[in-house]
Amino acid sequence: MKKYPEIDELIQAIVQGEAHLSVNLAEALIAKGLTIESIIQDGLTAALQSLNAKCTNEEFNLLEIVLAGRAMMAVMDNVIIRYLPPARATESVPEKTLVLGTIEGDIHELGKHVVKMLLRSSGYRVIDIGKDIRPEEFVERAIQQDAGYIGVSSLLTTTIPSIRRIKELLNKAGRPDIKVIAGGGAIQQTSRDDLNVDFVAQSAFDILNYLKNLQDEG
Amino acid sequence: MNSYERVLNSLKKKQTDRVPVVPEVFGVTAKAAGYSIYDYVTSPSRLAESQLHARRLIGHDMVFAFADLSVESEAIGCELEYKEEAYPVVRKPLIENLKEIHTLDLPDPQKDGRMPVVIEATTRLRDVVADTCIVAACVMGPMSIAGQLIGLEGLLYHIVDSPDEVDKVLDYTEEVTRSYGNALLQAGAHCHIIFDPVASPMVVPRDVFRRLELPRLKRLFREFKEKGSLVSWLSIAGNTKNILPFYRDANVELATVDYTVSIPEAFDLLGDIAVNGNLRPFSFVSSSPEKIKEEAKKCLKERGNRWGYLLGSGCEVPIEAELDNIKPLVEASLEFSP
Ligand code: B12
């Protein structure tokens, strides 16, 4: 990691909400050979995580957090996207279709955005159904869209009961074949059983491997 | 001593028989009167009836002419989503480009959206309580209306990117607060509470409050006062410690403080401005009457012998709370008589 001390500058720039500077720094890091994965994990995600304390203690300030979020998105939309393979026109087959949303009660959406971009550029059809989404809606939309997977993002531990319901509803609807994949800050420390899902992704990259393995197997 | 005298005396720092009890109870009053939240926010008679019925049950010292946070933005033109048992919410921002603000007319409080509903409810409340109890009408402050018109995230970005244009938007929303506020006074309100949750330090840094909100509050409160409002009351939730010292300059005479600011801290930071608060709003949902009474007594103890204190909640009592959990405030005040 310390091969690229500039990544700390990138983290700083994002934390301070400096979108332009963040874009330039990210560009420079890539030119130096840092991988996209590292920019996203050690730069973007780490920057937002460092605001952790800001979210709970007396210093909580929405303006600062949304500016940092915007800077992060600017790097995704202006830099990262150019280094990812372009989103290809994908066939609407279940094995390539994922319905993605943030669970009911939760409005965090930055992580979801990262997942969406990565999956799209890896040839998946991603249907983003938004944030604060009820379990019923995940299931309805997945069936309607003939999706093979549901991706559910959650950053609040209080949402776990709602996540658990997705699989229950799928079973009730006679669709246990639709795989549920969960990710997001709140649930990285939980297990598949805790959440009643098929896979708990540690990062946005994790889901790519998981899906690839599924397809290799199938 | 009736509620009106009790509150006014207390605000004037005079002796009262007991500490006035003024929890922010709005939609929570509907259920006991047999109405849904939808009924409450759309019907003047049901709003008024709910408020009066709750006051009979609880015995607190004020009635509120307040429907929900979106009355102003709806009157301007925002589309709301209504639910039976929740407050309506703004569906999507009305304008994207701040320059469009010039295309918006000022709402007519007698005609537009549900402003007439709240205005009529105000008159009904005043007709019943006359001068035995204060009718407080609630209006949203300029920052919060702006947040609804352009979306909260949009507003925050523009505060940084195009401050001059945000100023113009706020000039418009200030005017909305003013004209609606004046109409409520004419309809019989004794005073206003200005709510401005978006101006909270949890949302914008202190400096933004000072620059964008303070001068507007100052003008609004001065004018409302000139038009006969009994008290200039500001309610901003969250940890407001770093903006409370600005309240005096904003002409605030009564401040609601949330549970994150202790009563002694509030007294300290507010000088001689009267204080309302600071029970944790969620405890009215999750706690028991006994515990709430204890918490209320703690507030009363912390108040010491300073006048200018109204026992209440740090923010709106949630709509899913039980009225039985609010009654202990009055009991505590009676038992803890000064
Ligand atoms: C930004 C932020 C906000 C912003 C969100 C802006 C937005 N538009 O998204 C705002 C200010 C609105 C916010 C609000 C709140 N927040 Co907040 N927030 C954060 C913060 C600082 C960063 C989160 C983030 O975006 N990270 C960057 C992204 C890229 O990371 P990520 O989401 O983890 O995603 C990565 C992976 O997890 C994965 N991933 C994510 N989702 C998915 C889904 C799938 C399917 C897959 C495969 C992978 C995947 O992909 C990404 C890249 O690898 C965290 C702190 C933290 N430590 O995370 C707190 C945090 C999440 N928030 C928290 C809290 C408590 C809140 C509030 C309740 C605060 C309050 N008191 O009101 C509200 C919640 C409102 C609500 N109902 O949701 C807590 C949650 C505590 C808990 N464990 O439950 C945290 C952890 C802070 C803390 N320590 O207290 N917050």
XYZ file of C-alpha atoms and ligand atoms in Angstrom:
647
model
C 0.000 0.000 0.000
C 2.629 2.491 1.022
C 3.959 2.205 -2.497
C 1.502 4.949 -3.281
C 1.576 7.516 -0.501
C -0.508 9.800 -2.725
C -3.513 7.715 -1.870
C -3.627 9.583 1.422
C -3.960 12.805 -0.522
C -6.852 11.315 -2.423
C -8.508 10.314 0.841
C -8.001 13.822 2.188
C -9.408 15.447 -0.919
C -12.524 13.285 -0.796
C -13.048 13.869 2.896
C -12.861 17.598 2.244
C -15.360 17.298 -0.557
C -12.936 18.564 -3.217
C -14.408 16.856 -6.238
C -12.055 18.345 -8.849
C -8.940 17.658 -6.870
C -10.103 14.118 -6.132
C -10.627 13.434 -9.813
C -7.143 14.719 -10.669
C -5.479 12.768 -7.888
C -7.250 9.564 -8.840
C -6.224 10.050 -12.440
C -2.603 10.561 -11.386
C -2.639 7.450 -9.208
C -3.905 5.318 -12.043
C -1.230 6.740 -14.321
C 1.283 5.586 -11.747
C -0.061 2.094 -11.907
C -2.427 1.793 -8.967
C -5.203 -0.653 -9.759
C -8.834 0.339 -10.079
C -9.647 -2.055 -7.298
C -7.216 -0.362 -4.972
C -8.507 3.111 -5.848
C -12.024 2.025 -4.981
C -11.180 0.069 -1.852
C -8.203 1.878 -0.345
C -9.077 5.298 -1.665
C -12.799 5.900 -2.126
C -14.277 3.476 0.365
C -11.593 4.208 2.942
C -12.223 7.940 2.642
C -15.911 7.584 3.336
C -15.208 5.166 6.141
C -12.957 7.678 7.789
C -16.047 9.840 8.209
C -17.357 7.159 10.512
C -16.873 9.228 13.623
C -18.587 12.170 11.982
C -21.739 10.142 11.653
C -22.216 9.513 15.321
C -20.470 12.020 17.485
C -21.252 15.622 18.171
C -19.607 16.691 14.945
C -22.184 15.059 12.683
C -22.709 17.327 9.752
C -24.665 16.312 6.710
C -23.150 18.936 4.433
C -19.631 17.601 4.902
C -20.725 14.036 4.361
C -22.684 14.666 1.192
C -19.817 16.699 -0.230
C -17.468 13.789 0.405
C -20.013 11.484 -1.213
C -20.165 13.746 -4.230
C -16.389 13.812 -4.548
C -16.366 10.029 -4.436
C -19.051 9.798 -7.107
C -17.133 12.274 -9.261
C -14.143 9.928 -9.222
C -16.379 6.991 -10.106
C -18.190 8.813 -12.895
C -15.240 10.674 -14.400
C -12.253 8.448 -13.817
C -13.063 4.882 -12.854
C -15.660 4.448 -15.540
C -13.110 5.152 -18.261
C -10.898 2.317 -17.096
C -13.661 -0.212 -16.812
C -14.770 -2.094 -19.883
C -17.805 -0.286 -21.317
C -21.194 -1.579 -20.254
C -22.136 -3.963 -23.003
C -25.584 -4.487 -24.325
C -26.426 -7.612 -22.398
C -28.986 -10.242 -23.107
C -31.859 -10.330 -20.650
C -31.080 -13.733 -19.293
C -31.456 -14.511 -15.596
C -27.771 -15.479 -15.273
C -26.822 -11.951 -16.304
C -29.577 -9.948 -14.592
C -29.485 -8.487 -11.114
C -32.028 -6.339 -9.307
C -30.167 -4.002 -6.967
C -31.438 -1.764 -4.185
C -30.872 -0.445 -0.689
C -33.110 -2.072 1.882
C -36.140 -0.483 3.550
C -35.216 2.049 6.197
C -31.827 2.767 4.691
C -30.994 5.609 2.353
C -27.252 5.024 1.921
C -26.587 4.628 -1.764
C -22.942 5.265 -2.538
C -21.937 1.625 -2.173
C -24.831 0.582 -4.369
C -23.618 2.959 -7.054
C -20.168 1.374 -7.031
C -21.646 -2.110 -7.313
C -23.873 -1.041 -10.178
C -21.006 0.414 -12.185
C -18.748 -2.566 -11.657
C -21.383 -5.093 -12.561
C -22.545 -3.207 -15.620
C -19.051 -2.959 -16.946
C -18.651 -6.685 -16.403
C -21.558 -7.390 -18.687
C -24.442 -7.661 -16.268
C -27.856 -6.128 -16.684
C -28.363 -4.235 -13.430
C -31.791 -2.899 -12.549
C -31.350 -0.279 -9.877
C -34.614 -0.079 -7.940
C -33.420 2.654 -5.606
C -33.067 3.104 -1.872
C -35.372 2.488 1.082
C -36.952 -0.481 -0.728
C -39.321 -2.978 0.911
C -38.438 -6.699 0.722
C -41.681 -7.300 -1.212
C -40.558 -4.900 -3.879
C -37.188 -6.600 -4.308
C -38.990 -9.871 -4.908
C -41.676 -8.473 -7.209
C -39.166 -6.647 -9.344
C -36.805 -9.618 -9.577
C -39.588 -11.895 -10.771
C -40.930 -9.284 -13.146
C -37.485 -8.651 -14.634
C -36.628 -12.334 -14.828
C -33.522 -11.688 -12.741
C -31.306 -14.471 -11.473
C -30.053 -12.376 -8.562
C -31.129 -9.812 -6.008
C -28.421 -7.520 -4.677
C -29.314 -5.854 -1.423
C -27.248 -3.092 0.112
C -27.450 -2.130 3.755
C -25.403 0.105 5.993
C -27.652 -0.021 9.021
C -27.696 -3.057 11.283
C -31.300 -2.294 12.200
C -32.351 -3.431 8.727
C -31.292 -7.058 9.168
C -34.828 -8.374 9.809
C -35.950 -6.864 6.501
C -33.054 -8.431 4.630
C -33.967 -11.812 6.080
C -37.475 -11.506 4.692
C -36.347 -11.380 1.066
C -35.504 -15.061 0.974
C -38.655 -15.951 2.865
C -40.740 -14.103 0.314
C -38.871 -15.729 -2.555
C -39.544 -19.149 -1.103
C -43.192 -18.285 -0.652
C -43.355 -17.168 -4.253
C -41.835 -20.491 -5.300
C -38.619 -18.851 -6.503
C -35.854 -20.155 -4.229
C -33.660 -20.255 -7.331
C -33.220 -16.462 -7.286
C -30.014 -15.852 -5.375
C -29.831 -13.113 -2.773
C -26.522 -11.333 -2.332
C -26.057 -8.801 0.437
C -23.364 -6.184 0.875
C -22.642 -2.893 2.590
C -20.948 -1.632 5.701
C -23.460 -2.886 8.270
C -23.443 -6.482 7.335
C -19.909 -7.364 6.419
C -19.478 -8.916 9.821
C -22.582 -11.045 9.558
C -22.900 -14.497 8.074
C -25.122 -15.903 5.358
C -27.241 -17.520 8.032
C -27.616 -14.316 10.019
C -29.069 -12.654 6.973
C -30.762 -15.613 5.370
C -29.055 -14.902 2.043
C -26.934 -16.849 -0.435
C -23.840 -14.710 -0.162
C -22.470 -11.838 1.901
C -20.102 -9.707 -0.170
C -17.190 -8.041 1.567
C -16.806 -5.574 -1.258
C -18.195 -4.725 -4.635
C -15.470 -6.882 -6.190
C -16.427 -9.816 -4.081
C -19.735 -10.194 -5.869
C -17.998 -10.397 -9.238
C -16.031 -13.434 -8.107
C -19.072 -14.992 -6.573
C -21.125 -14.598 -9.729
C -18.273 -15.822 -11.869
C -17.904 -18.951 -9.742
C -21.616 -19.619 -9.957
C -21.468 -19.449 -13.707
C -18.375 -21.580 -13.931
C -20.116 -24.189 -11.811
C -23.407 -23.945 -13.671
C -54.123 30.329 37.037
C -55.053 29.233 33.498
C -52.647 27.919 30.891
C -52.392 31.241 29.130
C -51.367 33.077 32.287
C -49.074 30.268 33.334
C -47.129 30.333 30.068
C -47.025 34.097 29.741
C -45.974 34.615 33.340
C -43.289 32.059 32.977
C -42.022 33.716 29.806
C -41.912 37.007 31.682
C -39.925 35.227 34.403
C -42.698 35.649 36.932
C -43.923 33.212 39.546
C -46.427 30.585 38.392
C -48.379 27.893 40.260
C -46.450 25.188 38.414
C -44.005 24.938 35.566
C -45.933 25.096 32.261
C -46.022 21.862 30.283
C -45.598 22.335 26.549
C -44.679 19.183 24.627
C -44.758 19.472 20.829
C -47.820 17.321 20.170
C -49.192 17.418 16.645
C -50.291 14.329 14.696
C -49.941 12.227 17.844
C -53.176 13.808 19.061
C -55.256 12.370 16.198
C -55.591 8.762 17.317
C -57.171 9.491 20.703
C -59.791 11.622 18.953
C -60.550 8.740 16.608
C -58.868 10.124 13.511
C -56.127 9.023 11.165
C -53.113 11.180 10.395
C -54.631 11.791 6.987
C -57.799 13.139 8.629
C -55.710 15.272 10.927
C -53.669 16.944 8.203
C -56.527 17.541 5.785
C -59.493 18.618 7.893
C -59.562 21.817 9.962
C -62.282 20.533 12.275
C -60.490 17.254 12.918
C -57.166 18.932 13.499
C -58.745 21.318 15.993
C -60.795 18.594 17.637
C -57.722 16.343 18.026
C -55.733 19.134 19.624
C -58.500 20.039 22.039
C -59.281 16.446 22.931
C -55.628 15.697 23.665
C -55.391 18.753 25.861
C -58.396 17.589 27.857
C -56.741 14.204 28.334
C -53.208 15.371 29.059
C -53.808 18.727 30.692
C -50.848 20.444 29.073
C -50.689 24.174 28.510
C -50.928 24.859 24.792
C -52.712 23.920 21.580
C -50.978 23.806 18.225
C -52.218 24.802 14.821
C -49.938 22.562 12.878
C -50.572 19.903 10.262
C -47.191 18.733 8.967
C -43.885 19.931 7.555
C -45.026 20.104 3.936
C -47.903 22.581 4.040
C -45.779 25.448 2.711
C -44.042 23.451 -0.004
C -47.350 21.985 -1.177
C -48.882 25.448 -1.396
C -45.936 26.506 -3.543
C -46.565 23.617 -5.904
C -44.695 20.522 -4.690
C -46.568 17.298 -5.190
C -47.055 15.344 -1.968
C -47.564 11.694 -1.329
C -50.322 11.120 1.219
C -50.633 8.130 3.494
C -53.350 7.168 5.931
C -51.167 6.825 9.008
C -48.100 8.921 8.215
C -47.442 12.550 7.428
C -47.432 13.399 3.747
C -44.008 13.844 2.160
C -42.778 15.778 -0.842
C -42.566 13.408 -3.789
C -39.789 15.120 -5.681
C -38.102 18.498 -5.771
C -40.052 21.175 -7.608
C -37.123 22.946 -9.241
C -33.747 21.773 -10.403
C -32.298 24.970 -11.718
C -32.227 27.623 -9.018
C -32.973 30.291 -11.603
C -36.476 28.854 -11.870
C -37.221 30.335 -8.473
C -38.373 33.477 -10.264
C -41.082 31.527 -12.003
C -42.728 30.577 -8.706
C -45.574 32.687 -7.407
C -45.940 33.382 -3.746
C -48.642 31.061 -2.411
C -51.881 32.675 -1.317
C -52.489 31.435 2.239
C -56.244 31.769 1.781
C -56.301 29.615 -1.327
C -53.310 27.408 -1.969
C -52.743 23.819 -0.871
C -53.703 23.147 2.719
C -52.777 26.550 4.062
C -56.512 27.309 4.308
C -56.972 24.102 6.312
C -54.478 25.160 8.956
C -55.789 28.719 8.917
C -59.304 27.544 9.591
C -58.061 25.159 12.281
C -56.324 28.115 13.927
C -59.541 30.097 14.037
C -61.464 27.142 15.412
C -58.908 26.591 18.142
C -58.875 30.231 19.077
C -62.683 30.392 19.149
C -62.726 27.597 21.696
C -59.801 28.494 23.952
C -60.044 32.283 23.553
C -57.460 33.649 25.966
C -57.349 30.746 28.387
C -54.645 28.925 26.482
C -52.118 29.902 23.853
C -52.754 28.837 20.276
C -49.330 28.384 18.717
C -49.275 28.197 14.932
C -46.303 26.528 13.344
C -44.509 27.643 10.215
C -41.499 26.196 8.456
C -38.387 28.304 8.262
C -36.698 29.408 5.027
C -33.983 26.735 4.913
C -36.359 23.817 5.317
C -38.793 25.065 2.686
C -35.831 25.542 0.340
C -34.691 21.996 1.108
C -38.067 20.696 -0.025
C -38.229 22.850 -3.150
C -34.834 21.837 -4.479
C -34.166 18.650 -2.543
C -31.953 18.548 0.515
C -28.904 17.251 -1.280
C -29.384 19.804 -4.037
C -29.650 22.595 -1.495
C -26.450 21.486 0.222
C -24.496 21.353 -3.032
C -25.769 24.760 -4.073
C -24.836 26.298 -0.722
C -21.259 25.464 -1.640
C -21.390 25.909 -5.421
C -23.738 28.839 -5.984
C -24.248 30.728 -2.741
C -25.677 33.826 -4.431
C -28.454 31.898 -6.056
C -29.225 30.101 -2.812
C -29.626 33.529 -1.248
C -32.330 34.347 -3.778
C -34.108 31.077 -3.142
C -34.044 31.819 0.564
C -35.404 35.319 -0.037
C -38.363 33.664 -1.690
C -38.885 31.017 0.992
C -38.542 33.670 3.699
C -41.397 35.494 2.019
C -43.460 32.291 2.091
C -42.856 31.908 5.828
C -43.761 35.563 6.325
C -47.017 35.635 4.398
C -48.245 32.325 5.808
C -47.191 33.386 9.300
C -49.068 36.653 9.015
C -52.183 34.877 7.797
C -52.046 32.540 10.789
C -51.785 35.494 13.165
C -54.767 37.126 11.530
C -56.662 33.874 11.867
C -56.220 33.977 15.613
C -52.857 32.451 16.467
C -51.276 33.957 19.585
C -47.769 33.211 18.376
C -45.714 31.088 15.982
C -43.178 28.393 16.320
C -40.711 28.578 13.481
C -39.405 25.106 12.724
C -36.292 24.887 10.686
C -34.750 21.433 10.981
C -32.534 21.975 7.937
C -30.830 24.891 9.703
C -29.628 22.483 12.403
C -25.865 22.113 12.840
C -26.428 18.440 12.103
C -27.181 19.465 8.553
C -25.260 22.662 7.844
C -22.202 24.066 9.577
C -22.663 26.880 12.065
C -21.310 29.453 9.670
C -24.051 28.676 7.155
C -26.626 29.228 9.894
C -25.080 32.560 10.739
C -24.902 33.742 7.149
C -28.096 32.409 5.641
C -30.547 31.784 8.447
C -29.885 34.273 11.194
C -30.695 37.495 9.292
C -33.902 35.940 8.011
C -35.081 34.773 11.421
C -34.279 38.182 12.768
C -36.523 39.901 10.230
C -39.305 37.343 10.504
C -39.499 37.438 14.276
C -39.351 41.223 14.389
C -42.228 41.517 11.955
C -44.346 38.844 13.582
C -43.846 40.587 16.880
C -44.908 43.914 15.408
C -48.029 42.230 14.111
C -48.944 41.050 17.589
C -47.287 37.657 18.079
C -46.931 37.059 21.815
C -43.612 35.264 21.700
C -40.902 34.566 19.110
C -40.348 30.860 19.341
C -37.736 28.862 17.451
C -37.550 25.082 17.361
C -34.478 23.475 15.830
C -33.713 19.906 16.763
C -30.390 18.135 17.106
C -27.265 19.282 18.817
C -27.657 23.049 18.528
C -25.040 24.081 21.075
C -22.923 25.955 18.592
C -25.793 28.057 17.239
C -27.682 28.808 20.464
C -25.470 31.843 21.130
C -26.858 33.382 17.898
C -30.473 33.128 19.024
C -30.575 36.423 20.854
C -29.436 38.257 17.751
C -32.138 36.405 15.809
C -34.769 37.972 18.144
C -35.658 34.582 19.607
C -37.519 34.757 22.931
C -38.271 31.072 23.438
C -36.114 28.188 22.202
C -36.924 24.503 22.061
C -33.789 22.467 22.714
C -33.316 18.796 22.005
C -32.122 16.130 24.422
C -28.559 16.533 23.151
C -28.391 19.911 24.902
C -28.836 19.766 28.668
C -31.077 22.298 30.388
C -28.213 23.990 32.246
C -26.198 24.177 29.026
C -29.174 25.723 27.255
C -29.615 28.331 30.005
C -25.969 29.074 29.843
C -25.802 29.472 26.069
C -29.105 31.312 25.698
C -28.763 33.997 28.356
C -32.240 35.057 29.386
C -34.080 33.494 26.449
C -36.781 31.119 27.704
C -36.224 27.404 27.204
C -38.568 24.581 26.193
C -37.386 20.993 26.272
C -35.651 18.644 26.405
C -37.093 15.155 26.849
C -35.944 12.601 24.314
C -38.821 12.470 21.797
C -38.443 8.750 21.188
C -38.895 7.944 24.859
C -42.589 8.816 24.456
C -42.738 5.761 22.203
C -40.340 3.386 23.861
C -40.452 4.251 27.533
C -42.999 3.852 30.337
C -45.031 6.554 32.121
C -42.960 5.997 35.290
C -39.655 6.504 33.492
C -40.947 9.554 31.674
C -42.065 11.071 34.920
C -38.602 10.510 36.305
C -36.995 12.134 33.283
C -39.388 15.065 33.543
C -38.506 15.525 37.199
C -34.871 15.528 36.266
C -35.535 18.405 33.856
C -37.448 20.270 36.526
C -34.624 19.799 38.965
C -32.067 20.987 36.441
C -34.159 24.058 35.845
C -33.329 25.096 39.408
C -35.324 28.195 40.216
C -34.941 29.888 36.888
C -38.195 31.149 35.388
C -38.686 31.106 31.674
C -38.749 27.351 31.400
C -41.484 25.279 29.759
C -41.265 21.545 30.279
C -41.503 19.689 26.972
C -40.030 17.433 24.359
C -36.822 18.214 22.479
C -38.607 17.845 19.171
C -42.030 16.685 18.007
C -43.520 13.825 20.044
C -43.631 10.994 17.465
C -47.051 10.171 16.039
C -46.867 6.567 17.227
C -46.487 7.612 20.893
C -49.284 7.010 23.410
C -50.881 9.970 25.140
C -50.516 8.052 28.414
C -46.813 8.625 28.064
C -47.285 12.394 27.902
C -49.526 12.750 30.950
C -46.621 12.163 33.359
C -45.207 15.536 32.332
C -48.155 17.284 33.928
C -48.003 15.028 36.979
C -44.307 15.757 37.377
C -44.914 19.467 37.101
C -47.675 19.322 39.727
C -45.621 17.252 42.139
C -42.551 19.332 41.615
C -44.293 22.615 42.267
C -41.845 25.461 42.671
C -22.026 8.606 3.750
C -22.764 8.171 4.996
C -24.051 8.681 5.192
C -24.744 9.582 4.185
C -25.299 8.757 3.006
C -25.253 9.529 1.691
C -25.705 8.678 0.544
N -26.366 9.317 -0.389
O -25.461 7.488 0.456
C -25.855 10.204 5.082
C -25.319 11.461 5.698
C -27.181 10.516 4.383
C -25.970 9.191 6.200
C -27.081 9.096 7.005
C -27.140 8.247 8.097
N -26.158 7.440 8.572
Co -24.520 7.112 7.652
N -22.799 6.850 7.011
C -22.173 7.286 5.949
C -20.701 6.788 6.004
C -19.847 7.949 6.495
C -20.112 6.284 4.702
C -20.929 5.226 3.982
C -20.459 5.109 2.547
O -21.068 5.644 1.636
N -19.314 4.456 2.337
C -18.671 4.317 1.018
C -19.217 3.115 0.242
C -18.540 2.988 -1.109
O -18.944 1.991 1.034
P -20.009 0.816 1.330
O -21.383 1.373 1.347
O -19.580 -0.004 2.450
O -19.958 -0.040 -0.026
C -18.868 -0.879 -0.369
C -19.120 -2.302 0.019
O -19.744 -2.447 1.284
C -19.915 -2.833 -1.112
N -21.371 -2.834 -1.063
C -22.252 -1.930 -0.605
N -23.501 -2.300 -0.856
C -23.449 -3.455 -1.506
C -24.459 -4.266 -2.028
C -24.118 -5.436 -2.682
C -25.180 -6.285 -3.269
C -22.753 -5.792 -2.799
C -22.389 -7.021 -3.493
C -21.748 -5.003 -2.283
C -22.097 -3.822 -1.641
O -19.528 -2.067 -2.217
C -18.841 -0.883 -1.872
C -17.449 -0.908 -2.473
O -16.739 -2.019 -2.088
C -20.809 5.604 7.037
C -19.531 5.309 7.786
C -18.971 3.925 7.446
N -18.069 3.482 8.257
O -19.357 3.312 6.497
C -21.982 6.046 7.922
C -22.853 4.983 8.601
C -23.149 3.849 7.630
N -24.072 5.741 8.896
C -24.607 5.435 10.039
C -25.764 6.048 10.573
C -26.138 5.652 11.986
C -26.514 6.963 9.813
C -27.800 7.653 10.250
C -28.814 6.799 10.986
C -27.363 8.883 11.039
C -28.386 9.571 11.835
N -28.137 9.634 13.110
O -29.371 10.044 11.303
C -28.381 8.138 8.899
C -29.259 7.039 8.283
C -30.384 7.523 7.492
C -31.054 6.329 6.859
N -32.315 6.123 7.146
O -30.441 5.579 6.131
C -23.833 4.353 10.750
C -24.502 2.959 10.720
C -24.388 2.244 12.066
C -24.925 0.869 11.991
N -24.057 -0.085 12.083
O -26.086 0.613 11.850
C -22.432 4.443 10.034
C -21.654 3.125 9.997
C -21.631 5.498 10.807
C -21.457 5.122 12.270
N -20.394 4.505 12.649
O -22.291 5.394 13.054
N -24.851 8.438 6.288
